[in-house]
Structure formats: structure tokens, C-alpha cells
Coordinates of C-alpha atoms in Angstrom, one line a residue:
M1 CA 0.0 0.0 0.0
T2 CA 1.3 3.4 -0.9
I3 CA 0.7 6.1 1.8
N4 CA 0.7 9.8 1.1
R5 CA 2.4 11.2 4.2
F6 CA 0.6 14.5 3.8
A7 CA -3.0 13.1 3.6
A8 CA -5.1 11.5 6.3
P9 CA -4.3 7.8 6.7
P10 CA -6.8 5.2 5.6
P11 CA -8.7 3.3 8.3
G12 CA -6.5 0.9 10.2
V13 CA -3.3 2.6 9.2
A14 CA -1.3 4.5 11.8
A15 CA -0.6 8.1 11.1
P16 CA 3.0 8.6 10.0
R17 CA 5.3 10.4 12.4
A18 CA 6.0 14.0 11.7
P19 CA 9.4 14.3 10.0
R20 CA 12.3 15.3 12.2
F21 CA 14.3 18.2 10.7
S22 CA 17.8 19.1 11.5
R23 CA 20.6 21.2 10.0
R24 CA 21.1 18.4 7.5
A25 CA 17.4 18.2 6.7
V26 CA 16.7 17.7 3.1
L27 CA 13.6 18.7 1.0
R28 CA 13.1 16.7 -2.2
G29 CA 11.6 18.5 -5.1
A30 CA 11.0 18.1 -8.8
F31 CA 13.8 16.4 -10.7
G32 CA 14.8 14.5 -7.5
A33 CA 16.8 17.5 -6.3
S34 CA 18.1 17.4 -2.8
I35 CA 17.8 20.9 -1.3
G36 CA 20.0 20.7 1.8
L37 CA 18.7 23.2 4.4
P38 CA 20.9 25.9 5.8
W39 CA 21.5 26.1 9.5
L40 CA 18.4 27.2 11.3
A41 CA 18.8 28.7 14.8
S42 CA 15.2 27.7 15.9
L43 CA 16.0 24.0 15.3
G44 CA 19.5 24.1 16.6
A45 CA 18.4 25.6 19.9
R46 CA 15.9 22.8 20.5
R47 CA 18.7 20.2 20.6
A48 CA 20.4 21.4 23.7
R49 CA 19.3 24.5 25.6
A50 CA 22.7 25.2 27.0
A51 CA 24.7 24.1 23.9
A52 CA 27.4 26.4 22.6
P53 CA 26.9 28.1 19.2
P54 CA 27.3 25.6 16.4
A55 CA 30.7 25.4 14.7
F56 CA 30.3 26.0 10.9
P57 CA 32.5 24.3 8.4
T58 CA 35.3 26.2 6.7
R59 CA 35.2 26.3 2.9
F60 CA 37.8 27.0 0.2
V61 CA 37.2 28.5 -3.3
V62 CA 39.6 29.2 -6.1
M63 CA 38.7 31.7 -8.8
F64 CA 41.0 31.9 -11.9
S65 CA 41.2 34.6 -14.6
P66 CA 43.8 34.4 -17.4
N67 CA 46.6 36.1 -19.3
G68 CA 48.2 38.2 -16.6
T69 CA 47.5 41.8 -15.5
L70 CA 48.9 45.3 -15.5
P71 CA 50.8 45.9 -12.2
A72 CA 50.3 49.7 -12.3
A73 CA 46.5 49.2 -12.3
W74 CA 46.6 46.2 -10.0
N75 CA 48.8 47.1 -7.0
P76 CA 47.2 49.1 -4.2
E77 CA 48.8 52.2 -2.7
G78 CA 49.2 52.8 1.1
T79 CA 50.1 50.7 4.1
E80 CA 49.1 47.3 5.3
T81 CA 45.8 48.4 6.9
S82 CA 45.2 51.8 5.2
F83 CA 45.3 51.4 1.4
T84 CA 43.5 52.4 -1.7
L85 CA 42.4 49.9 -4.2
P86 CA 43.7 50.5 -7.8
P87 CA 41.5 50.7 -10.9
I88 CA 41.4 47.0 -11.6
L89 CA 40.5 46.1 -8.0
Q90 CA 38.1 49.0 -7.5
P91 CA 34.9 46.8 -8.0
L92 CA 36.0 45.1 -4.7
A93 CA 35.8 48.3 -2.7
E94 CA 32.6 47.3 -0.9
H95 CA 34.5 44.1 0.3
Q96 CA 37.8 45.8 1.2
A97 CA 37.5 44.8 4.8
D98 CA 37.2 41.2 3.8
L99 CA 40.2 41.2 1.5
V100 CA 43.9 40.5 1.7
V101 CA 45.8 41.8 -1.4
V102 CA 49.2 40.0 -1.8
R103 CA 52.1 41.2 -3.9
G104 CA 55.8 40.4 -4.2
V105 CA 55.6 36.6 -4.3
D106 CA 57.0 34.8 -7.3
Q107 CA 55.0 32.1 -8.9
Q108 CA 57.0 28.9 -9.3
G109 CA 56.8 26.5 -12.2
G110 CA 58.7 25.0 -15.1
G111 CA 58.7 22.5 -17.8
G112 CA 56.7 24.1 -20.6
D113 CA 56.0 27.5 -22.2
G114 CA 55.1 30.5 -20.1
H115 CA 51.4 29.8 -20.1
Q116 CA 51.8 26.1 -19.5
N117 CA 54.1 26.2 -16.5
G118 CA 52.2 29.2 -15.1
M119 CA 48.9 27.2 -15.3
G120 CA 50.4 24.0 -14.0
G121 CA 52.4 25.5 -11.2
M122 CA 49.9 28.2 -10.1
L123 CA 48.1 25.9 -7.6
T124 CA 50.5 23.0 -7.3
G125 CA 53.8 24.7 -6.8
Q126 CA 55.3 21.9 -8.9
P127 CA 57.0 21.8 -12.3
L128 CA 55.4 20.0 -15.3
N129 CA 56.4 16.5 -16.2
A130 CA 57.4 15.6 -19.7
G131 CA 54.3 15.1 -21.9
P132 CA 52.6 15.5 -25.2
F133 CA 51.7 19.2 -25.3
A134 CA 54.1 21.1 -27.4
G135 CA 54.5 24.7 -26.2
T136 CA 56.0 27.7 -27.9
G137 CA 59.8 27.6 -27.8
S138 CA 59.9 24.8 -25.2
A139 CA 60.1 21.0 -25.0
P140 CA 56.8 19.2 -24.9
A141 CA 55.3 19.1 -21.4
G142 CA 52.6 17.3 -19.6
W143 CA 50.8 17.6 -16.2
P144 CA 52.3 18.9 -12.9
N145 CA 54.2 16.6 -10.5
G146 CA 51.8 17.0 -7.6
P147 CA 48.3 17.9 -6.3
S148 CA 46.8 21.4 -6.4
V149 CA 46.3 23.3 -3.1
D150 CA 42.5 22.9 -3.2
Q151 CA 42.9 19.1 -3.4
R152 CA 45.2 19.0 -0.4
I153 CA 42.5 20.9 1.5
A154 CA 39.8 18.6 0.1
E155 CA 41.8 15.6 1.3
A156 CA 41.5 17.0 4.8
L157 CA 38.0 18.5 4.7
G158 CA 36.1 16.7 1.9
G159 CA 35.3 13.4 3.6
T160 CA 32.0 14.3 5.1
T161 CA 30.2 15.9 2.1
K162 CA 28.5 14.5 -1.0
L163 CA 31.3 15.9 -3.2
R164 CA 35.0 15.9 -2.3
S165 CA 35.4 19.0 -4.4
L166 CA 33.5 20.8 -7.2
E167 CA 35.2 22.0 -10.3
L168 CA 33.3 24.6 -12.5
G169 CA 34.4 26.2 -15.7
V170 CA 33.3 28.9 -18.1
Q171 CA 34.3 28.0 -21.7
V172 CA 37.4 26.2 -20.7
G173 CA 37.5 23.9 -23.6
A174 CA 40.2 21.4 -24.6
A175 CA 41.7 19.0 -22.2
D176 CA 45.3 20.1 -22.3
N177 CA 47.7 21.7 -19.8
W178 CA 46.8 25.2 -20.9
G179 CA 43.3 24.5 -19.7
R180 CA 43.7 22.5 -16.5
M181 CA 44.5 24.0 -13.1
I182 CA 43.1 21.4 -10.6
Y183 CA 45.0 18.2 -9.9
R184 CA 44.1 15.3 -7.6
A185 CA 47.7 14.2 -7.7
A186 CA 50.7 14.1 -10.0
N187 CA 49.5 13.6 -13.6
Q188 CA 45.8 13.5 -12.5
P189 CA 44.0 16.6 -13.8
L190 CA 40.4 17.2 -12.7
P191 CA 38.4 18.7 -15.6
P192 CA 36.0 21.6 -14.8
E193 CA 32.4 21.2 -15.9
D194 CA 31.5 24.0 -18.4
D195 CA 27.7 23.3 -18.6
P196 CA 25.6 24.8 -15.8
A197 CA 22.7 22.4 -16.7
Q198 CA 25.0 19.5 -16.2
V199 CA 26.4 20.9 -13.0
Y200 CA 22.8 21.2 -11.7
A201 CA 22.1 17.6 -12.7
N202 CA 25.3 16.2 -11.2
V203 CA 25.3 18.2 -7.9
F204 CA 21.6 18.8 -7.1
S205 CA 19.9 15.7 -8.5
D206 CA 19.6 12.3 -6.9
L207 CA 18.3 10.8 -10.1
H208 CA 20.5 8.3 -12.0
A209 CA 18.3 8.3 -15.1
D210 CA 19.3 8.5 -18.7
P211 CA 19.3 12.0 -20.2
A212 CA 16.0 11.5 -22.0
A213 CA 14.2 10.6 -18.7
L214 CA 15.7 13.6 -16.9
A215 CA 14.8 15.9 -19.8
A216 CA 11.2 14.6 -19.6
L217 CA 11.1 15.5 -15.9
R218 CA 12.5 19.0 -16.7
A219 CA 9.8 19.5 -19.3
R220 CA 7.1 19.3 -16.7
R221 CA 8.3 22.7 -15.6
R222 CA 7.1 22.0 -12.1
S223 CA 8.7 24.3 -9.5
I224 CA 10.7 22.7 -6.7
L225 CA 8.8 24.9 -4.3
D226 CA 5.5 23.4 -5.5
T227 CA 6.6 19.9 -4.9
V228 CA 8.1 20.5 -1.5
G229 CA 5.4 22.9 -0.4
A230 CA 3.8 20.6 2.2
Q231 CA 7.2 19.8 3.8
Y232 CA 8.2 23.4 3.8
A233 CA 4.9 24.5 5.3
R234 CA 5.3 22.0 8.2
L235 CA 8.8 23.1 8.8
S236 CA 8.1 26.8 8.4
A237 CA 5.4 26.7 11.1
R238 CA 8.1 25.6 13.6
L239 CA 10.5 28.4 12.9
G240 CA 11.0 31.9 14.2
G241 CA 10.7 34.9 12.0
D242 CA 14.4 35.2 11.1
D243 CA 14.7 31.5 10.3
R244 CA 11.5 31.6 8.2
A245 CA 12.9 34.5 6.2
R246 CA 16.2 32.7 5.7
L247 CA 14.5 29.5 4.5
D248 CA 12.4 31.6 2.1
R249 CA 15.6 33.1 0.6
H250 CA 17.2 29.7 0.3
L251 CA 14.3 28.1 -1.5
T252 CA 13.8 31.2 -3.7
A253 CA 17.4 30.9 -4.8
V254 CA 16.7 27.3 -5.9
R255 CA 13.7 28.3 -7.9
E256 CA 15.6 31.2 -9.6
I257 CA 18.4 28.9 -10.7
E258 CA 16.0 26.3 -12.0
Q259 CA 14.0 28.9 -13.9
R260 CA 17.1 30.4 -15.5
L261 CA 18.4 26.9 -16.5
T262 CA 15.2 26.4 -18.5
T263 CA 15.8 29.5 -20.6
P264 CA 18.4 29.0 -23.3
F265 CA 21.4 31.3 -23.7
A266 CA 21.5 33.4 -26.8
G267 CA 23.8 31.0 -28.6
A268 CA 22.7 27.8 -27.0
T269 CA 20.7 24.9 -28.5
A270 CA 18.6 22.8 -26.2
A271 CA 21.3 22.3 -23.6
C272 CA 19.6 24.4 -20.9
H273 CA 16.6 22.0 -21.2
D274 CA 18.7 18.8 -21.2
P275 CA 21.3 18.2 -18.6
A276 CA 23.1 15.6 -20.7
P277 CA 26.4 16.7 -22.2
A278 CA 25.7 19.5 -24.6
P279 CA 27.4 20.1 -28.0
D280 CA 30.2 22.6 -27.9
A281 CA 28.1 25.3 -29.3
A282 CA 25.8 25.2 -26.3
T283 CA 28.5 26.5 -23.9
S284 CA 31.1 28.1 -26.2
N285 CA 29.2 31.0 -27.7
N286 CA 31.4 34.0 -26.9
D287 CA 28.6 36.3 -25.9
D288 CA 27.2 33.8 -23.5
F289 CA 30.3 34.0 -21.3
P290 CA 28.8 36.3 -18.6
A291 CA 25.5 34.4 -18.4
I292 CA 27.2 31.0 -18.1
G293 CA 29.5 32.4 -15.4
A294 CA 26.7 34.0 -13.5
L295 CA 24.9 30.6 -13.3
Q296 CA 28.1 28.9 -12.2
I297 CA 28.6 31.4 -9.4
D298 CA 25.0 30.7 -8.2
L299 CA 25.5 27.0 -8.3
L300 CA 28.8 27.2 -6.5
V301 CA 27.3 29.3 -3.7
M302 CA 24.3 27.0 -3.3
A303 CA 26.6 23.9 -3.2
L304 CA 28.5 25.5 -0.3
A305 CA 25.4 26.7 1.5
C306 CA 23.9 23.2 1.3
D307 CA 27.1 21.7 2.5
L308 CA 27.3 19.5 -0.6
T309 CA 31.0 20.4 -0.8
R310 CA 33.5 22.5 1.1
V311 CA 36.1 22.9 -1.7
A312 CA 35.3 24.4 -5.1
S313 CA 36.9 26.2 -8.0
L314 CA 35.7 28.5 -10.8
Q315 CA 37.9 28.7 -13.9
W316 CA 37.1 31.5 -16.2
S317 CA 38.3 30.4 -19.6
R318 CA 41.9 29.1 -19.9
S319 CA 45.4 30.3 -20.3
V320 CA 45.9 31.9 -23.7
S321 CA 42.2 32.8 -23.5
Q322 CA 40.7 34.1 -26.7
T323 CA 37.5 35.5 -25.1
R324 CA 36.3 38.7 -26.7
F325 CA 34.6 41.0 -24.2
T326 CA 31.9 42.2 -26.6
W327 CA 29.5 42.8 -23.7
L328 CA 31.5 45.6 -22.2
T329 CA 30.7 49.3 -23.1
P330 CA 32.3 50.1 -25.4
A331 CA 32.7 46.6 -26.7
I332 CA 36.1 45.0 -27.1
A333 CA 36.5 43.2 -30.4
E334 CA 40.0 41.9 -30.0
T335 CA 40.7 38.7 -28.1
H336 CA 42.0 38.9 -24.5
H337 CA 45.2 37.0 -25.3
D338 CA 46.0 39.2 -28.3
L339 CA 45.6 42.3 -26.2
S340 CA 47.8 40.9 -23.5
H341 CA 50.7 40.7 -25.9
R342 CA 50.5 44.4 -27.0
P343 CA 53.6 46.5 -25.9
D344 CA 53.6 48.5 -22.7
G345 CA 53.3 51.7 -24.7
D346 CA 50.0 50.8 -26.3
A347 CA 47.7 52.9 -24.3
V348 CA 44.6 51.8 -26.1
A349 CA 45.3 48.1 -25.4
A350 CA 46.2 48.9 -21.8
D351 CA 42.8 50.6 -21.2
K352 CA 41.1 47.5 -22.7
L353 CA 43.1 45.2 -20.5
V354 CA 42.2 47.2 -17.4
R355 CA 38.5 47.0 -18.3
I356 CA 38.8 43.2 -18.8
N357 CA 40.5 42.7 -15.5
R358 CA 38.0 45.0 -13.8
W359 CA 35.2 42.8 -15.1
Y360 CA 36.8 39.8 -13.5
A361 CA 37.1 41.7 -10.3
T362 CA 33.4 42.4 -10.5
Q363 CA 32.7 38.7 -10.7
L364 CA 34.7 38.1 -7.5
A365 CA 32.7 40.9 -5.9
T366 CA 29.5 39.2 -7.0
L367 CA 30.7 35.9 -5.5
M368 CA 31.6 37.6 -2.2
T369 CA 28.3 39.5 -2.1
K370 CA 26.3 36.2 -2.5
L371 CA 28.4 34.5 0.1
K372 CA 27.9 37.4 2.5
A373 CA 24.1 37.3 2.0
I374 CA 23.9 33.9 3.6
P375 CA 24.0 34.2 7.4
E376 CA 25.7 31.5 9.5
G377 CA 25.3 31.9 13.2
D378 CA 25.1 35.1 15.3
G379 CA 26.3 37.9 13.0
S380 CA 28.5 35.7 10.8
T381 CA 28.0 34.8 7.1
L382 CA 29.0 32.1 4.7
L383 CA 31.8 34.5 3.5
D384 CA 33.2 34.6 7.1
H385 CA 33.6 30.8 7.0
T386 CA 35.1 30.8 3.5
L387 CA 38.6 31.5 2.0
I388 CA 38.7 32.6 -1.6
L389 CA 41.9 32.7 -3.7
W390 CA 41.8 34.7 -6.9
C391 CA 44.8 33.8 -9.1
N392 CA 46.3 34.1 -12.6
E393 CA 48.7 32.0 -14.5
L394 CA 50.9 35.0 -15.3
A395 CA 51.9 38.3 -13.8
I396 CA 52.4 40.3 -17.0
G397 CA 51.1 38.8 -20.2
N398 CA 53.3 40.4 -22.9
V399 CA 56.5 38.9 -21.4
H400 CA 55.0 35.8 -19.8
S401 CA 56.5 36.8 -16.4
R402 CA 55.5 35.2 -13.1
T403 CA 57.5 37.5 -10.8
D404 CA 55.3 39.5 -8.5
A405 CA 52.3 37.4 -9.5
P406 CA 48.8 38.9 -8.7
Y407 CA 46.8 37.3 -5.8
V408 CA 43.8 38.4 -3.9
L409 CA 42.4 36.5 -0.9
G410 CA 38.8 37.0 0.3
G411 CA 36.9 35.9 3.4
R412 CA 38.1 35.0 6.8
A413 CA 38.4 31.2 6.7
G414 CA 36.4 30.9 9.9
G415 CA 38.9 33.2 11.8
G416 CA 42.0 31.7 10.2
L417 CA 42.8 34.8 8.2
A418 CA 42.9 38.5 9.3
T419 CA 41.5 40.6 6.5
G420 CA 41.4 44.3 5.4
R421 CA 45.1 44.2 4.6
Y422 CA 47.6 44.8 1.8
L423 CA 50.7 42.8 2.1
S424 CA 53.8 43.5 0.0
Y425 CA 56.8 41.2 0.2
A426 CA 60.3 41.6 -1.1
G427 CA 63.2 39.3 -1.7
N428 CA 62.3 36.4 -4.1
V429 CA 59.5 34.9 -2.0
P430 CA 58.2 31.7 -3.6
H431 CA 54.4 31.5 -4.0
N432 CA 54.5 28.0 -2.5
N433 CA 54.8 29.9 0.8
L434 CA 51.4 31.5 0.0
L435 CA 49.9 28.2 -0.8
L436 CA 51.2 26.7 2.4
S437 CA 49.8 29.7 4.4
I438 CA 46.4 29.0 2.8
I439 CA 46.6 25.4 3.9
N440 CA 47.5 26.5 7.4
A441 CA 44.6 29.1 7.5
M442 CA 42.2 26.3 6.7
G443 CA 43.3 24.5 9.9
I444 CA 45.7 22.0 8.3
A445 CA 49.1 21.9 10.1
D446 CA 51.3 21.2 7.1
H447 CA 54.9 22.5 7.0
S448 CA 55.6 22.4 3.3
F449 CA 53.6 22.3 0.0
G450 CA 54.6 21.7 -3.6
K451 CA 58.2 21.1 -4.6
P452 CA 60.2 21.2 -1.3
D453 CA 62.9 23.4 -2.8
W454 CA 60.3 26.0 -3.7
C455 CA 58.8 26.3 -0.2
T456 CA 60.6 28.0 2.7
G457 CA 57.6 28.1 5.1
P458 CA 54.4 30.1 5.5
L459 CA 54.3 33.7 4.5
S460 CA 55.3 35.9 7.4
G461 CA 52.5 38.1 8.7
L462 CA 49.7 36.5 6.6
A463 CA 48.0 34.5 9.4

């Protein structure tokens, strides 16, 4: 006999017990989506009246943008705690108190051309092994000789969540060492998923159906909120006003993402209706770059808020990125990589590069704003319990340098990082020290990371 838990039971059948909800409570909606609930103070307080405030998990996020930057428009001016953000970083001004801008560290790497060893060493602190990818003016190179920093963190933090880590991309493309930055171990790249519809199906769906069956379910266009309404109403009645508003925001975010995924991008085919792997045209149309990225940011934030993963990465394009920023005003027709190789005296190209990099800074600001909008505990937010690293495979694009590489940290790592600072180092400081400091800030007591010869200990003054 099938029993509807939300209807009166038939004669002779005991009424089902009311569901018990907890911080890990899950509402199941259309498409089999598991919508993990955020922490709710009303429910937590009932467990133990004298219990201490709950400890929230610490999360780590990498955001990548390509082709180097312009130091004169990137480096702040001022002191460690009193500084002015430069033109490229100005979109982050509202989050300045949650930032640490780092300069003066030299990105290690080797074994390929400038973009290859920059991309491979950026998060691993390792050289590239020999391999099949023929770079410009260098011997063929392969994958790095060790894991990336996020995977070291995932090894320590990822065992209690559905996903050990989540790799998202925006028009990353080919599987070569110009387009891979995440490595589980030596010679083990982890590819980013470029298709938001596929991310949604992989991360938020419990269905293990074939693409046609899942597409048929999507075609019903039934809102997740409609399906879980009875469960939500029962839970909502037990919550205080603040928790009820928080749950409303959480479920509204689910609905908004679902609705946006059912509206095709300008250059897409049916990919947004079908979470099966899409043809390249569905996620590679240049002008869809911002829309795809916006969806990936929302999916990333929700995955963290639902505690489906505690380690994630967002890779905007790839090294040697040929993205054309046609959506900026005025539009930029040249490709990003071509502009990055213009000489220093080309003022027109420099202005366009500043605007491109400012756009990426705006995306980081958007990510931080969304994390900050999710409260966790008394006065804290999801951003407070997250550490973000924004990185680039190069320092200066037209010479492929990695000296004084650009890094921005965001969030407080649950108290592991003091923010609102600008730190400038001198004296050939290897960036492996920065990666080790990040590991330590995440509560992992390692003493070295990457190639041992390239790591002399954590950065002084960062923690």
C-alpha cells in the first residue's frame, strides 16, 4: 500500500510520524533535487538549551582569470591596513574589509612554455612533467608533478560531504595543460564542468536516469517549491521569524536557478533543457560567457550553502584565453590573449586590459556578495567561513613573467585569516609559501607544500 504522508491515513493505518528536521534536513523536489537546508537557529536551539553556538565548516574556493594583468593598475597604494584599491580592484571596494591583497611573491613553475608552466604551477607549486603538449619555444610538457592546493585541502575537509570538491568552468574547452589547473595528484588533472545544466544535474539531483528521462522531468516545468510545499509549510510553522525568512531566501534561490536553467542562452541549443552533455556550441558561444559564469557562481554558492562540498573552483576560460569582451561598453572586439601581448606603450590596449580585468574583479565581488548574503550563526555569514583565492597563471602577459604574481584573498576562513590588509613582500619569496599559508589558514598543520625546494615556510604576517 502506498501512503501519502501528507494526507489523512486510511482506516486501520497509523498516522506517520511527523518528519524530524535538523541542520542536515533535506527537502526533495522536482527532478529529484536534494535541497539541503541551511543552519536554522530555531531548530538548533531545541537540541540542547545550553549548547554552545554551532561550529560552521570552513570552505575554500579558487577563482581563476587568465593572461596576466597590469601591475600599475593592480597594485594598491598605502600601508598594510590603510590602502587604496587600484583601478582593476576597485569593484571590490565594498568588500575591502574582507580582502587581503598580496604582492611580491614569485610564482614557481617550469617544464613548458610560459602559459603552460604558469597554469600548471599556479596551484600545485610543482614543475610540469614531460608530456605530449608542445608549447611555444619549449620542450613538450605534460601535467604537474603533484596535487593542487585545493585538493590538499579537500583531502582534509572533503570526507563528510557529498562531493569531495566541485570544479566549475566557463568556456574552458580542450583537455590540455593550458586548460587544467586542478590536480588530484601528480599527472591527474580534474576537468572543470562548463555546462551549468550538467552541474545542476550532477550536484543537485539524486536521479540516476538517462538524459531523456531527466529531460522529460524537466519538461514538466514544475517548480521545486510546488513539490516540497507541504514539507516546507510543516517546517516553516516551527521556525522563528528570522529562520523563516532565511528559509524563504534559500528556496527562492533554488527556484531562480531552476527557472534560469530552462531559458536557453543566446547562442545555445537545447542544452539548458537537457542536462546531458551538450554540444560545444551550447556553452562556447562567446557572448554567453557572462551568463554562463553567473549561473556557475550561483550553483557554487548553493553547493557551499547546502554543505554538498567544502572545496570548489571557478575557472574563467583558460590560459591563452581568446575570449572577446563584446558585452562591455564600449565593446572590445580583440581577443583577450592578443591584447595581453601588446607592448607596454600601447595605451589603447592597456585601457582595454584594465577594463577586462575589472570585469573579472566584478565577478569576484559578486561571488563575495552572494556568500555574504547567507547568514551562519550570530552575526556571521558564509563568507566569514570561506577563504577565496583569486589567481592568474601570469603576472604580465606580454612577457609571460610570473614574478610579483597577482593574488587576492577574500573571506576570513572561519577566523584563520585576518582581512582588510595589503601585504607586500620583497626578496624572491616563492608563491609556494602563500599556498602553504592558505593550507594553514584552513586549519591544516602542514609544514611544506609543492616542490620542497620552492617552499621555505608560510608567508610571514599573513595569518
